[in-house]
Coordinates of C-alpha atoms in Angstrom, one line a residue:
M221 CA 102.8 110.6 118.6
A222 CA 100.6 108.6 116.7
L223 CA 97.3 110.0 114.8
S224 CA 94.0 108.5 115.6
F225 CA 92.1 106.9 112.8
R226 CA 89.4 109.5 113.4
T227 CA 91.9 112.4 113.3
I228 CA 93.7 110.7 109.8
G229 CA 90.0 110.4 108.5
T230 CA 89.3 114.3 109.0
L231 CA 92.8 115.1 108.0
L232 CA 92.7 113.3 104.6
A233 CA 89.6 115.1 103.7
C234 CA 91.4 118.4 103.5
T235 CA 95.2 117.6 103.0
T236 CA 97.6 116.9 100.7
I237 CA 96.1 113.9 98.5
A238 CA 93.0 116.2 97.5
L239 CA 93.3 118.6 94.5
S240 CA 93.0 121.3 96.9
A241 CA 94.5 121.6 100.4
C242 CA 93.6 123.0 103.9
T243 CA 95.9 125.3 106.0
G244 CA 95.3 126.4 109.5
D245 CA 93.2 129.4 108.1
Q246 CA 91.5 127.1 105.5
Q247 CA 93.0 128.9 102.6
R248 CA 93.9 126.9 99.5
Q249 CA 97.2 126.3 98.2
P250 CA 96.7 124.3 94.8
A251 CA 100.4 124.8 93.7
S252 CA 101.7 122.8 96.7
T253 CA 98.8 120.5 96.5
A254 CA 99.3 119.5 92.9
K255 CA 102.9 119.0 93.5
V256 CA 102.1 116.4 96.3
A257 CA 99.2 114.8 94.3
D258 CA 101.8 114.1 91.4
S259 CA 104.3 112.7 93.9
L260 CA 101.6 110.5 95.1
Q261 CA 100.8 109.3 91.5
D262 CA 104.4 108.8 90.7
Y263 CA 104.7 106.3 93.7
V264 CA 101.6 104.3 92.5
S265 CA 102.6 104.4 88.8
Q266 CA 105.7 102.9 90.2
R267 CA 104.4 100.4 92.8
L268 CA 101.3 99.2 91.4
P269 CA 103.0 97.0 88.7
I270 CA 104.6 94.8 91.2
Y271 CA 101.0 92.9 91.5
E272 CA 100.3 90.7 88.8
R273 CA 96.4 90.3 88.0
V274 CA 95.1 86.8 88.4
R275 CA 91.7 85.5 87.8
L276 CA 90.3 83.4 90.5
S277 CA 88.5 80.3 88.8
T278 CA 87.7 76.6 88.7
D279 CA 85.8 74.0 87.3
L280 CA 82.3 74.4 88.9
N281 CA 81.1 71.0 87.1
Q282 CA 82.9 69.3 89.6
L283 CA 80.5 70.6 92.1
T284 CA 76.7 69.3 92.6
V285 CA 74.1 71.5 91.8
T286 CA 73.8 72.2 95.4
E287 CA 77.2 73.1 96.2
R288 CA 76.8 75.7 93.1
K289 CA 74.0 76.9 94.9
M290 CA 75.8 77.3 98.2
L291 CA 78.8 79.1 96.8
P292 CA 76.9 82.9 96.4
F293 CA 76.3 82.7 100.4
L294 CA 79.8 81.7 101.1
I295 CA 81.2 84.4 99.0
Q296 CA 79.1 87.1 100.4
A297 CA 79.9 85.9 104.1
A298 CA 83.3 86.3 102.9
E299 CA 82.8 89.9 101.7
I300 CA 81.5 90.5 105.1
M301 CA 85.1 89.7 106.6
D302 CA 86.7 92.0 104.2
E303 CA 84.7 94.9 105.4
L304 CA 85.7 94.0 108.9
F305 CA 89.3 93.7 108.2
W306 CA 89.0 97.5 107.1
K307 CA 87.5 98.1 110.4
Q308 CA 90.4 96.5 112.1
T309 CA 93.4 98.1 110.0
Y310 CA 92.0 101.1 108.9
P311 CA 88.5 102.3 109.9
A312 CA 88.9 105.8 108.0
R313 CA 88.7 103.9 104.6
D314 CA 85.7 105.7 103.2
S315 CA 87.1 109.2 103.6
L316 CA 90.4 108.5 102.5
L317 CA 89.2 106.9 99.1
A318 CA 86.6 109.7 98.7
A319 CA 89.5 112.2 99.0
V320 CA 91.6 110.3 96.3
K321 CA 90.4 111.0 92.8
D322 CA 92.9 108.9 90.8
E323 CA 91.7 105.4 90.3
K324 CA 95.0 104.0 90.4
T325 CA 95.6 105.4 93.8
R326 CA 92.3 104.1 94.7
E327 CA 93.2 100.8 93.6
F328 CA 96.6 100.8 95.4
I329 CA 95.1 101.8 98.6
Q330 CA 92.4 99.0 98.5
I331 CA 95.2 96.6 97.5
N332 CA 97.0 97.8 100.9
Y333 CA 93.7 98.0 102.9
G334 CA 95.1 101.4 103.8
P335 CA 97.8 104.0 102.8
W336 CA 100.8 102.1 103.7
D337 CA 102.4 100.0 101.5
R338 CA 102.6 96.6 102.9
L339 CA 105.3 95.2 100.9
N340 CA 107.6 98.3 101.4
G341 CA 107.9 97.9 105.2
D342 CA 104.5 99.4 105.6
K343 CA 105.9 102.8 104.3
A344 CA 103.2 105.6 104.3
F345 CA 102.5 106.7 100.6
V346 CA 99.6 109.3 101.5
A347 CA 100.9 112.5 102.9
G348 CA 99.8 113.3 106.5
V349 CA 98.7 109.8 107.7
G350 CA 101.9 109.3 109.5
P351 CA 103.7 105.7 110.5
K352 CA 101.3 102.8 110.5
P353 CA 100.3 102.2 114.0
D354 CA 101.8 98.7 115.4
G355 CA 98.5 97.8 117.3
A356 CA 96.7 99.1 114.1
A357 CA 93.0 99.7 115.1
F358 CA 93.0 97.0 117.9
Y359 CA 94.0 99.7 120.3
P360 CA 93.2 103.4 121.2
A361 CA 95.4 105.7 119.4
G362 CA 99.2 106.5 121.3
T363 CA 98.7 103.3 123.2
T364 CA 101.9 101.8 124.5
R365 CA 102.9 98.3 125.0
E366 CA 103.9 99.6 128.4
E367 CA 100.4 100.9 129.3
V368 CA 98.8 97.8 128.2
E369 CA 101.1 95.5 130.2
K370 CA 100.9 97.6 133.5
S371 CA 96.9 97.5 133.1
T372 CA 95.0 95.4 135.5
L373 CA 92.4 95.2 133.0
K374 CA 91.0 91.1 133.1
D375 CA 92.0 89.4 129.9
K376 CA 93.4 92.3 128.5
L377 CA 95.4 90.3 125.5
N378 CA 92.2 88.4 124.7
P379 CA 92.4 87.4 120.8
Y380 CA 88.7 88.3 120.0
S381 CA 88.5 91.7 121.3
I382 CA 89.6 95.5 120.9
L383 CA 90.7 98.0 123.5
K384 CA 88.9 101.4 123.6
R385 CA 89.0 103.9 126.5
D386 CA 86.0 104.6 128.9
S387 CA 85.2 108.4 129.8
T388 CA 87.8 108.3 132.1
G389 CA 90.4 107.3 129.7
A390 CA 90.6 103.8 131.3
L391 CA 91.5 100.9 128.9
I392 CA 88.4 98.7 128.4
A393 CA 88.0 95.4 126.3
V394 CA 85.3 95.0 123.8
P395 CA 84.5 91.6 122.4
Y396 CA 84.4 91.1 118.7
H397 CA 80.7 90.0 118.7
V398 CA 80.1 93.1 120.3
A399 CA 82.1 95.8 118.7
F400 CA 80.9 94.3 115.3
A401 CA 77.8 92.6 116.0
A402 CA 75.5 94.0 113.0
E403 CA 78.0 92.5 110.6
L404 CA 78.8 89.3 112.4
Q405 CA 75.1 88.5 112.4
K406 CA 74.5 89.0 108.6
A407 CA 77.7 86.7 108.2
S408 CA 76.4 84.2 110.4
N409 CA 72.9 84.3 108.7
L410 CA 74.4 83.7 105.3
L411 CA 76.5 80.6 106.9
K412 CA 73.3 79.1 108.2
Q413 CA 71.6 79.5 104.7
A414 CA 74.2 77.8 102.9
A415 CA 74.2 74.9 105.9
L416 CA 70.5 74.7 105.1
L417 CA 71.6 73.9 101.7
A418 CA 74.6 71.6 102.7
E419 CA 74.1 67.7 101.4
D420 CA 77.2 66.8 103.1
A421 CA 76.8 66.1 106.9
G422 CA 80.1 67.1 108.0
L423 CA 79.8 70.3 106.0
K424 CA 76.5 71.3 107.5
K425 CA 77.7 70.5 111.2
Y426 CA 80.7 73.1 110.5
L427 CA 78.7 75.9 108.8
N428 CA 76.0 76.1 111.6
A429 CA 78.8 75.7 114.1
R430 CA 81.0 78.8 112.7
A431 CA 77.7 80.7 112.3
D432 CA 77.3 80.5 115.9
A433 CA 81.0 81.1 116.7
L434 CA 80.8 84.3 114.8
V435 CA 78.4 86.0 117.3
T436 CA 79.9 84.7 120.4
D437 CA 83.7 84.5 119.7
K438 CA 83.5 80.7 121.0
F439 CA 85.5 79.3 117.9
T440 CA 86.7 75.5 119.8
A441 CA 83.6 73.7 118.6
S442 CA 83.6 75.1 115.3
D443 CA 87.3 74.2 114.8
Y444 CA 86.9 70.6 115.7
A445 CA 83.8 70.3 113.2
W446 CA 86.1 71.5 110.8
L447 CA 88.8 69.3 111.4
D448 CA 86.3 66.4 111.3
M449 CA 85.0 67.4 107.7
K450 CA 86.3 64.4 105.6
T451 CA 84.0 64.0 102.4
N452 CA 83.2 68.0 101.4
G453 CA 83.8 69.3 98.3
L454 CA 83.5 72.6 99.2
D455 CA 84.8 74.7 102.3
I456 CA 85.1 78.0 103.9
I457 CA 87.5 79.1 106.1
I458 CA 86.4 82.3 108.0
G459 CA 86.5 84.4 110.8
P460 CA 89.3 86.2 113.0
I461 CA 92.4 83.7 112.6
E462 CA 95.8 85.3 112.3
N463 CA 97.5 87.6 114.7
Y464 CA 100.0 89.4 112.1
E465 CA 98.3 92.5 112.1
D466 CA 98.7 93.0 115.8
K467 CA 102.5 94.1 115.8
L468 CA 102.0 95.2 119.3
F469 CA 101.6 92.1 120.8
N470 CA 101.0 89.7 118.1
A471 CA 97.8 88.6 120.1
R472 CA 94.8 90.0 118.5
T473 CA 93.2 88.0 115.4
S474 CA 92.2 89.7 112.2
Y475 CA 89.1 88.9 109.9
E476 CA 89.5 86.8 106.8
A477 CA 88.1 84.2 104.7
Y478 CA 88.7 81.7 101.7
V479 CA 86.3 80.1 99.7
L480 CA 87.5 76.9 98.6
V481 CA 87.0 74.3 96.1
K482 CA 88.4 70.8 96.7
D483 CA 90.5 69.1 94.4
R484 CA 89.8 65.5 94.8
E485 CA 92.6 64.2 92.9
W486 CA 95.3 66.1 94.3
S487 CA 94.2 65.6 97.7
K488 CA 94.1 61.8 97.5
R489 CA 97.7 61.9 96.6
L490 CA 98.7 64.1 99.9
A491 CA 96.8 61.8 102.2
K492 CA 99.8 59.7 103.4
Y493 CA 101.8 62.5 104.7
V494 CA 100.3 63.5 107.7
T495 CA 100.5 59.9 109.2
M496 CA 104.3 60.3 109.1
L497 CA 104.5 63.2 111.5
P498 CA 105.5 61.5 114.7
E499 CA 108.5 59.6 112.8
L500 CA 109.6 63.0 111.5
Q501 CA 109.3 64.6 114.9
K502 CA 111.7 62.0 116.2
G503 CA 114.1 62.5 113.6
L504 CA 114.4 66.4 114.1
P505 CA 118.1 67.9 114.3
V506 CA 117.5 69.1 118.0
A507 CA 118.1 68.2 121.5
P508 CA 115.5 65.2 122.8
R509 CA 113.8 67.6 125.0
Y510 CA 112.8 69.9 122.1
K511 CA 111.2 66.9 120.3
A512 CA 109.5 65.2 122.9
E513 CA 105.9 66.6 121.8
K514 CA 103.8 64.2 119.9
P515 CA 102.3 66.1 117.0
G516 CA 98.7 65.0 116.0
T517 CA 97.9 63.0 113.0
D518 CA 93.9 63.2 112.8
S519 CA 94.6 65.7 110.1
E520 CA 93.7 66.3 106.6
L521 CA 96.2 67.4 104.0
N522 CA 94.2 68.3 100.6
A523 CA 94.6 70.4 97.8
Y524 CA 92.2 73.1 96.8
D525 CA 91.3 75.8 94.2
V526 CA 90.7 79.0 96.0
V527 CA 87.7 80.9 94.5
F528 CA 87.6 83.9 97.0
Y529 CA 90.2 85.7 99.3
A530 CA 88.9 88.0 101.9
G531 CA 90.5 90.3 104.7
D532 CA 93.8 89.5 106.0
C533 CA 94.9 86.8 103.9
N534 CA 94.1 89.3 100.9
S535 CA 96.2 91.8 102.2
G536 CA 99.7 92.3 100.8
S537 CA 101.3 89.0 99.7
K538 CA 99.0 86.7 99.5
T539 CA 98.5 83.1 101.2
I540 CA 99.2 80.1 98.9
A541 CA 98.5 77.5 101.6
V542 CA 97.1 77.1 105.2
N543 CA 97.6 75.4 108.4
L544 CA 94.7 75.8 110.8
P545 CA 93.4 75.7 113.6
N546 CA 96.0 77.8 115.6
D547 CA 95.0 76.7 118.9
E548 CA 98.0 74.9 120.3
E549 CA 95.7 72.6 122.2
I550 CA 93.5 71.6 119.2
Q551 CA 96.6 71.0 117.2
Q552 CA 98.0 68.5 119.9
K553 CA 94.7 66.8 120.7
K554 CA 93.4 66.6 117.1
G555 CA 96.0 68.2 114.7
T556 CA 95.4 70.7 112.1
R557 CA 94.3 70.6 108.4
R558 CA 96.5 71.8 105.9
S559 CA 94.8 73.5 102.7
Q560 CA 97.4 73.8 99.3
L561 CA 95.8 76.5 97.2
K562 CA 96.4 74.8 93.8
N563 CA 95.6 77.5 91.5
A564 CA 96.9 80.6 93.3
M565 CA 100.2 78.3 93.7
K566 CA 100.3 77.8 90.1
A567 CA 99.9 81.4 89.3
K568 CA 102.8 82.4 91.5
F569 CA 104.8 80.0 90.3
D570 CA 104.4 80.8 86.5
K571 CA 104.2 84.6 87.0
I572 CA 106.6 85.1 89.6
L573 CA 109.0 82.3 90.6
M574 CA 110.0 81.2 87.1
P575 CA 110.7 84.7 86.1
I576 CA 112.7 85.3 89.1
A577 CA 114.6 82.1 88.4
H578 CA 115.3 82.9 85.0
E579 CA 117.1 85.9 86.0
L580 CA 118.9 85.2 89.1
I581 CA 119.5 81.0 89.3
D582 CA 122.8 79.7 87.8
K583 CA 121.5 78.7 84.2
D584 CA 123.2 75.3 84.6
Q585 CA 120.7 74.7 87.8
L586 CA 117.8 76.2 86.2
P587 CA 116.3 72.7 84.5
L588 CA 116.0 71.6 88.2
I589 CA 113.4 74.0 89.1
N590 CA 109.8 72.5 88.6
F591 CA 106.1 72.9 89.8
D592 CA 106.1 69.9 91.7
A593 CA 109.0 70.6 93.7
F594 CA 107.6 74.0 94.5
F595 CA 104.2 72.5 95.5
S596 CA 106.1 70.2 97.9
N597 CA 108.0 72.7 99.5
V598 CA 104.8 74.9 100.2
M599 CA 102.8 72.0 101.5
F600 CA 105.6 70.8 103.8
H601 CA 105.9 74.3 105.1
E602 CA 102.1 74.1 106.3
V603 CA 102.7 70.6 107.7
A604 CA 106.0 71.5 109.5
H605 CA 104.0 73.8 111.4
G606 CA 102.7 70.5 113.2
L607 CA 106.3 69.7 113.7
G608 CA 108.6 71.3 116.9
I609 CA 107.6 72.3 120.0
K610 CA 104.5 74.0 121.0
Q611 CA 105.1 74.5 124.9
T612 CA 108.4 75.9 126.5
I613 CA 110.8 73.6 128.5
N614 CA 111.2 75.8 131.0
G615 CA 107.7 76.9 132.5
K616 CA 107.2 79.8 130.5
G617 CA 104.0 78.6 128.9
T618 CA 103.2 78.4 125.2
V619 CA 105.8 79.4 122.8
R620 CA 103.6 82.2 121.4
A621 CA 102.8 83.6 125.0
A622 CA 106.5 83.6 125.4
L623 CA 107.7 84.9 122.3
Q624 CA 104.7 87.4 121.8
E625 CA 105.5 89.9 119.1
Q626 CA 108.5 88.0 118.0
T627 CA 106.2 84.8 117.5
S628 CA 104.9 84.7 114.1
W629 CA 108.1 85.7 111.8
L630 CA 109.9 82.9 113.6
E631 CA 107.1 80.5 113.4
E632 CA 107.1 81.1 109.6
G633 CA 110.9 80.4 109.2
K634 CA 110.7 77.6 111.5
A635 CA 107.9 76.3 108.9
D636 CA 110.3 77.0 106.0
I637 CA 113.2 75.3 107.5
L638 CA 111.5 72.2 108.8
G639 CA 109.1 71.9 105.9
L640 CA 112.5 71.4 103.9
Y641 CA 113.8 69.1 106.5
M642 CA 110.6 66.8 105.8
V643 CA 111.1 66.9 102.1
T644 CA 114.9 65.9 102.6
A645 CA 113.8 62.9 104.8
L646 CA 110.9 61.7 103.0
V647 CA 113.2 61.7 99.5
K648 CA 115.9 59.8 101.3
K649 CA 113.2 57.2 102.5
G650 CA 111.8 56.9 99.1
D651 CA 108.5 58.4 99.8
L652 CA 108.1 61.4 98.0
K653 CA 109.0 61.4 94.5
G654 CA 111.8 63.6 93.0
D655 CA 115.3 65.0 93.2
L656 CA 116.5 66.2 96.0
K657 CA 118.6 68.6 94.0
S658 CA 115.3 69.8 92.4
F659 CA 113.6 70.6 96.0
Y660 CA 116.8 72.6 97.0
T661 CA 117.1 74.6 94.0
T662 CA 113.5 75.5 93.7
F663 CA 113.5 76.2 97.6
M664 CA 116.7 78.9 96.7
A665 CA 114.2 80.3 94.1
G666 CA 111.5 80.3 96.5
I667 CA 113.5 82.3 99.1
L668 CA 114.5 84.8 96.6
R669 CA 110.6 85.5 95.7
S670 CA 109.2 85.7 99.3
V671 CA 112.3 88.0 100.6
R672 CA 110.8 90.8 98.4
F673 CA 107.7 90.8 100.5
G674 CA 109.8 92.8 102.9
A675 CA 110.3 93.3 106.6
A676 CA 106.9 94.3 107.6
S677 CA 106.0 90.7 106.5
A678 CA 106.1 87.8 108.8
H679 CA 107.1 85.6 105.7
G680 CA 109.6 88.2 104.4
K681 CA 111.4 88.3 107.6
A682 CA 111.5 84.7 107.7
N683 CA 113.2 84.1 104.2
M684 CA 115.6 87.2 104.8
Q685 CA 116.9 85.2 108.0
C686 CA 117.1 82.0 105.9
F687 CA 118.7 83.7 102.8
N688 CA 121.5 85.0 105.4
F689 CA 122.1 82.2 107.6
F690 CA 122.6 79.8 104.6
K691 CA 124.7 82.4 103.0
K692 CA 126.9 82.6 106.1
E693 CA 126.9 78.6 105.7
G694 CA 128.2 78.5 102.2
A695 CA 124.9 76.9 101.3
F696 CA 124.9 78.7 97.9
Q697 CA 127.1 81.1 96.0
R698 CA 126.8 84.1 94.3
S699 CA 128.1 84.8 90.8
A700 CA 129.9 88.0 89.7
N701 CA 127.1 88.3 87.3
G702 CA 124.4 88.3 90.1
T703 CA 123.1 84.7 89.8
Y704 CA 123.0 82.2 92.6
R705 CA 124.2 78.4 92.3
V706 CA 123.4 76.1 95.4
D707 CA 126.0 73.8 97.0
F708 CA 123.7 71.0 97.6
D709 CA 125.8 69.1 100.7
K710 CA 126.1 72.3 102.4
F711 CA 122.7 73.5 101.9
G712 CA 121.4 70.0 104.0
L713 CA 123.9 71.1 106.3
A714 CA 122.7 74.8 107.0
M715 CA 118.9 73.3 106.9
N716 CA 119.9 71.0 110.0
K717 CA 121.9 74.0 111.7
L718 CA 119.1 76.4 111.3
S719 CA 116.3 74.0 112.4
N720 CA 118.3 73.9 115.5
V721 CA 118.7 77.3 116.2
I722 CA 114.9 78.3 115.4
V723 CA 113.5 75.3 117.7
T724 CA 115.8 75.9 120.4
L725 CA 114.8 79.6 120.8
Q726 CA 111.0 78.5 120.8
G727 CA 111.2 75.9 123.2
N728 CA 113.4 78.5 125.6
G729 CA 110.5 81.0 125.0
D730 CA 113.9 83.2 124.2
R731 CA 112.2 86.3 123.3
E732 CA 115.1 88.6 123.8
G733 CA 117.3 85.8 121.8
V734 CA 114.7 85.8 118.8
A735 CA 114.9 89.7 118.8
K736 CA 118.5 89.8 118.5
L737 CA 118.2 87.0 115.8
Q738 CA 115.7 89.3 113.7
R739 CA 117.9 92.3 114.1
E740 CA 121.3 90.5 112.9
M741 CA 119.9 88.1 110.1
A742 CA 116.3 89.3 109.1
V743 CA 117.7 91.8 106.7
I744 CA 118.2 92.5 103.1
P745 CA 122.0 92.9 102.2
A746 CA 123.4 95.5 99.9
D747 CA 124.0 92.7 97.1
L748 CA 120.8 90.9 97.5
Q749 CA 119.0 94.1 97.2
A750 CA 120.7 95.2 94.0
D751 CA 119.6 91.9 92.8
L752 CA 115.9 92.7 93.9
D753 CA 116.0 95.9 92.3
R754 CA 117.2 94.2 89.0
L755 CA 113.8 92.1 89.0
S756 CA 111.8 95.1 89.5
R757 CA 113.7 97.0 86.6
N758 CA 112.8 94.2 84.5
G759 CA 109.0 94.3 85.6
I760 CA 109.1 90.9 87.3
P761 CA 106.2 91.0 90.0
V762 CA 106.3 90.8 93.6
D763 CA 103.1 89.4 94.1
V764 CA 99.1 88.8 92.7
V765 CA 95.8 90.2 93.2
F766 CA 92.7 88.7 92.1
D767 CA 89.6 89.3 90.0
Q768 CA 87.1 86.9 92.0
G769 CA 83.6 86.8 93.1
A770 CA 80.3 85.3 91.8
D771 CA 80.5 87.0 88.5
V772 CA 84.2 86.0 87.6
L773 CA 82.8 82.4 88.5
G774 CA 80.0 83.1 85.8
M775 CA 77.2 83.0 88.6
K776 CA 75.8 86.0 88.1

């Protein structure tokens, strides 16, 4: 039985992570406690170095004087999203951190937003907390999937509510704007203050609409306003957005924020690709009924420097590109905005992907790997979220509703593989410059980077699936010394075959089929694990953490 977060908080104040411990009769046991504390610090000393620290900055001279005045308001609003994400994932943060004296351990807890190691299968690294609840803090402790399914509670899977129990023990839904009213009102006020300063009409409209949405949980109007923005230099993605944290139903959304500065030069280079979506949809390697939908094309494809991450997007593996909004109806009517976070992407390429490539990619193919190919692969991953199928073909409703907790990881796998399909098609047509061998080899290195995110991550599962599927199809070979060499012809064939498998499962709403695929393919084989262990021994980081904020930008 899962411990409640309140129980955990109490337990942490008097248990194994402190310098003394409590037993049933409140007697001290300093020897055993010291041993556990040493064990905790040993674990942290091994795991903390998997994160490379990166400074988030940009050239503020590209902003107007007014935009520079707006930036602190946006960062302060984002910081509130960080606080709300803690409440959703681990409300006992303060008691946990108060009980920990070691600074490195405190840092590791803050990176993971709790006592579970997000890049190690959500392993508990603090004694006494137990396994991470699948429902995080969205559901009462001990709530089962079956109990929620049998409940007669109206709108029980509302993405903008948490479930609690009333005095009789019955489940009740509490809207986010009620549960977090004080914090959301502060964030709303900050957005409105920024809107008062905004000179760009589209940005002003969006900030006001999003401010209202935060305190009502009605986000549609602000999503449309966000998509309508065309000439803004600043941007903020803010609110309850992704549902990765809800592993019980994949229904409830987590708070997050990105504060962004547009790179106008790179954005101009990317603008043409969204218009090609309908043609690319027609060419998908799937049966006609699985590609009959028409993707929206009134979308923006832009590059940004990100200057602040908060909440869900800042936990575990850090997002380097965004495709929003998630609302399927808006996607079909209007499209999405694909935001490439160029400075964060470059940091991961330089500090993680290239060191991995030097260790694991065949030396003859190593020169094929470059940042432009990495950028394009990541970019078209996000664009590819708009391809495929959103409504099942057999009356099961949306793909998200039909697949439930299996939705996110398979959707990330779809975006990976259809993004590569898009790259292939565009290079062959001459609409994307570059050598296809470079894109394929860089994609292979990207798989080896992302499988390290582990089984608790949707992106990690997606890349494990891709690795195992491509291995089965002979798309690459592993040498005796543990390096990988791409077979370019078989790589393209495997890409098409996996595209068909994923889109067909989505279109059929085949939840059991997806679960079977996860069990069989979203696993790390022993030889790959040995290679990943080699990366760790050589000190190659798994992901990044950020030095960020107004002071880092030189605004204080």
